C-alpha atoms as one frame of an Amber mdcrd trajectory, in Angstrom:
protein
  46.069 110.150 160.390  43.844 111.446 157.585  44.568 110.307 154.082  45.825
 113.248 152.047  48.019 114.527 149.234  51.346 115.486 150.971  51.959 119.307
 150.942  55.357 119.291 152.715  58.658 117.421 152.399  58.318 113.648 152.425
  61.375 111.420 153.133  61.837 109.066 150.263  62.538 105.448 151.310  65.869
 104.064 150.068  64.155 101.360 148.037  61.841 103.857 146.315  64.822 105.911
 145.302  66.447 102.832 143.805  63.267 101.836 142.028  63.092 105.323 140.397
  66.242 104.608 138.456  67.065 108.254 138.082  63.441 109.414 137.323  61.855
 112.294 139.216  60.161 111.269 142.475  56.987 113.013 143.428  54.941 112.058
 146.584  51.279 112.010 145.609  49.407 110.281 148.504  49.730 109.385 152.200
  47.078 106.936 153.495  45.536 106.771 156.990  48.023 104.109 157.999  51.128
 106.125 156.825  51.617 104.225 153.574  53.011 106.460 150.787  52.600 106.606
 147.027  55.140 108.218 144.772  55.026 108.958 141.109  58.233 107.944 139.383
  58.714 110.025 136.280  55.478 110.072 134.201  54.808 106.392 133.655  55.102
 104.585 136.977  53.824 104.723 140.531  55.437 103.174 143.679  53.507 102.355
 146.842  55.506 101.854 149.950  54.552 100.955 153.493  56.794 100.450 156.568
  57.366  96.930 157.868  54.825  95.801 160.505  52.044  98.193 159.210  48.726
  96.308 159.894  46.094  95.792 157.247  48.389  96.424 154.218  49.768  93.576
 152.177  51.140  94.828 148.927  51.946  91.309 147.603  48.313  90.524 148.051
  47.325  93.665 146.214  49.686  92.719 143.292  47.926  89.317 143.150  44.498
  90.988 143.064  45.581  93.501 140.452  46.889  90.768 138.205  43.666  88.791
 138.472  41.337  91.753 137.900  43.267  93.058 134.912  41.748  90.398 132.769
  38.425  92.055 132.846  38.737  95.715 133.983  41.031  98.685 133.773  43.514
  98.621 136.673  47.218  99.583 136.948  49.474  96.877 135.499  51.905  95.399
 138.046  55.563  95.965 137.193  57.252  94.651 140.321  56.797  94.231 144.008
  58.856  93.100 147.059  59.843  93.639 150.661  62.854  94.039 152.865  63.523
  94.686 156.517  62.224  98.262 156.228  59.012  97.722 154.371  57.220  96.494
 151.256  56.641  98.075 147.867  54.520  97.770 144.734  55.340  99.429 141.399
  52.626  99.781 138.772  52.351 101.451 135.391  50.321 104.601 135.129  46.937
 104.335 133.575  44.939 107.223 131.919  42.913 109.397 134.260  43.223 111.531
 137.354  41.962 110.811 140.879  38.485 111.963 141.707  39.817 113.617 144.820
  41.851 116.347 143.007  40.621 119.964 143.090  39.549 119.713 139.443  36.755
 117.277 140.448  36.088 118.876 143.855  34.843 121.777 141.759  32.465 119.480
 139.907  31.356 117.000 142.654  28.146 115.941 141.072  30.014 114.896 137.941
  32.649 113.040 139.921  30.213 111.238 142.207  28.061 110.020 139.310  31.150
 108.623 137.676  32.227 107.006 140.881  28.969 105.147 140.965  29.114 104.275
 137.311  32.683 103.001 137.708  31.665 100.787 140.560  28.788  99.284 138.514
  31.109  98.522 135.706  33.500  96.772 138.169  30.723  94.794 139.738  29.229
  93.731 136.435  32.560  92.714 134.856  34.420  90.749 137.484  33.229  87.106
 137.682  32.192  86.080 141.136  32.535  82.394 140.315  36.119  82.707 139.275
  37.236  85.054 142.075  39.646  83.438 144.601  39.413  86.337 147.112  36.872
  86.858 149.861  35.751  90.156 151.447  32.539  88.963 153.023  31.273  89.631
 156.499  32.546  86.346 158.116  36.141  87.200 156.887  35.983  90.765 158.191
  34.415  90.164 161.656  37.644  88.693 163.147  39.511  91.971 162.290  36.850
  93.908 164.185  37.392  91.613 167.116  41.129  92.115 166.947  40.694  95.934
 166.987  38.301  95.713 169.882  40.670  93.489 171.834  43.441  95.952 171.102
  41.567  98.738 172.887  39.816 100.466 169.972  36.342 101.663 170.701  33.718
 104.355 170.098  36.114 107.278 170.481  37.811 106.234 167.230  34.587 105.668
 165.285  32.535 108.055 163.148  30.207 110.214 165.296  27.012 108.541 164.054
  28.157 105.219 165.463  29.477 106.196 168.879  26.017 106.220 170.546  25.794
 102.445 169.892  28.561 101.715 172.490  30.999  98.869 172.133  28.628  96.002
 172.986  25.793  97.344 170.831  27.958  97.958 167.798  29.593  94.514 168.004
  26.241  92.870 168.268  24.954  94.831 165.306  27.724  93.841 162.950  27.225
  90.217 164.042  23.729  90.267 162.557  24.186  91.298 158.868  21.260  91.919
 156.584  20.584  89.286 153.853  22.818  89.531 150.801  21.373  91.708 148.105
  23.798  90.692 145.338  27.146  89.066 145.510  29.828  90.780 143.465  33.582
  91.066 143.395  33.983  94.191 145.509  36.726  96.812 145.228  37.227  96.769
 148.935  38.056 100.446 149.372  35.816 102.189 146.820  36.511 105.739 148.160
  36.817 108.900 146.116  40.632 108.918 145.793  40.606 105.408 144.387  38.541
 106.270 141.374  40.228 107.680 138.306  38.405 109.919 135.836  39.010 110.974
 132.183  39.257 114.641 131.267  35.562 114.729 130.415  34.599 113.398 133.819
  33.724 109.854 132.732  35.083 106.922 134.724  38.592 105.750 133.705  39.910
 103.157 136.190  40.125 101.908 139.748  43.383 101.796 141.928  44.234 100.413
 145.340  42.583  96.992 145.116  44.288  95.449 148.074  41.084  94.314 149.683
  39.312  93.189 146.527  37.037  90.156 147.115  33.578  88.667 146.939  30.956
  90.445 149.085  27.524  92.060 148.931  27.659  95.003 146.571  26.451  97.303
 149.399  29.803  96.768 151.135  31.283  98.862 148.352  28.313 101.151 147.642
  27.850 102.273 151.219  31.466 103.252 151.646  31.839 104.854 148.201  28.949
 107.198 148.882  30.049 107.869 152.452  33.484 108.973 151.294  31.962 111.716
 149.104  30.869 113.433 152.414  34.430 113.642 153.540  35.888 114.714 150.208
  33.154 116.944 148.813  30.791 117.679 151.706  27.178 116.602 152.220  24.610
 116.357 149.525  26.354 114.251 146.837  25.801 110.664 148.031  22.630 110.371
 145.828  24.793 110.961 142.750  26.765 107.835 143.496  23.718 105.628 143.652
  22.212 107.234 140.591  25.405 106.682 138.699  25.316 103.021 139.805  21.720
 102.747 138.887  20.222 101.758 142.195  17.967 103.206 144.980  19.611 103.661
 148.348  19.074 100.760 150.766  19.251 102.420 154.102  19.481  99.166 156.204
  22.468  97.903 154.259  24.043 101.295 154.045  23.999 101.682 157.795  25.223
  98.142 158.389  28.234  98.276 156.004  29.305 101.689 157.227  29.274 100.383
 160.832  31.231  97.336 159.736  33.739  99.557 157.951  34.227 101.592 161.118
  34.882  98.541 163.296  36.777  96.291 160.878
């Protein structure tokens, strides 16, 4: 499933209808695992994911948002919970619109530079020494092994990685490059998770469920890569320029492969 803004009818989970408390409910996003995000009225957003969905823990995201909010602009957590059908997280709206919207697709260079600038602000602001969350290679490798053991392989990877084969790709991610700079990474620094102000400047980040300490290239490589999917080729350099760094091809290649497998 490709992450997207829903264009057709979306069934509203019972708990989301209750959380709306009479406010209008508008589906705004469906992620690649089937998780849904709804706007409730004008001031709240509700994320919902079905029970048993792998890789998504909304309680963990609530904890990360609450921690990060001391230093950076993120959506304030209002409530979260789970039941037999799924789990949910309700946050307050923050100023800005997603960089994936058509408005910014028409100005991709502006959006991509702001994505890089926002990532730099995040990395500079969040204190590594005080962060209780880990997103390093050693923590992520077991997930890659779980996926391989479950039957996932080159057919499900990005085309540039398939030639490595299963054994070659696993060996490659097991030999990471030296750390460039440890930061508190976003963990899913893609285009849709960056909010921009009306003038195109960075506003805030959303979807911090994987936030944790790692090499900054774990974020940078994926943030720039996501611009190809959302805007087409030719804009990755604007992300690095906005961040204030020259591309590091070795680390970019490594962390994109790790993303694919893990």
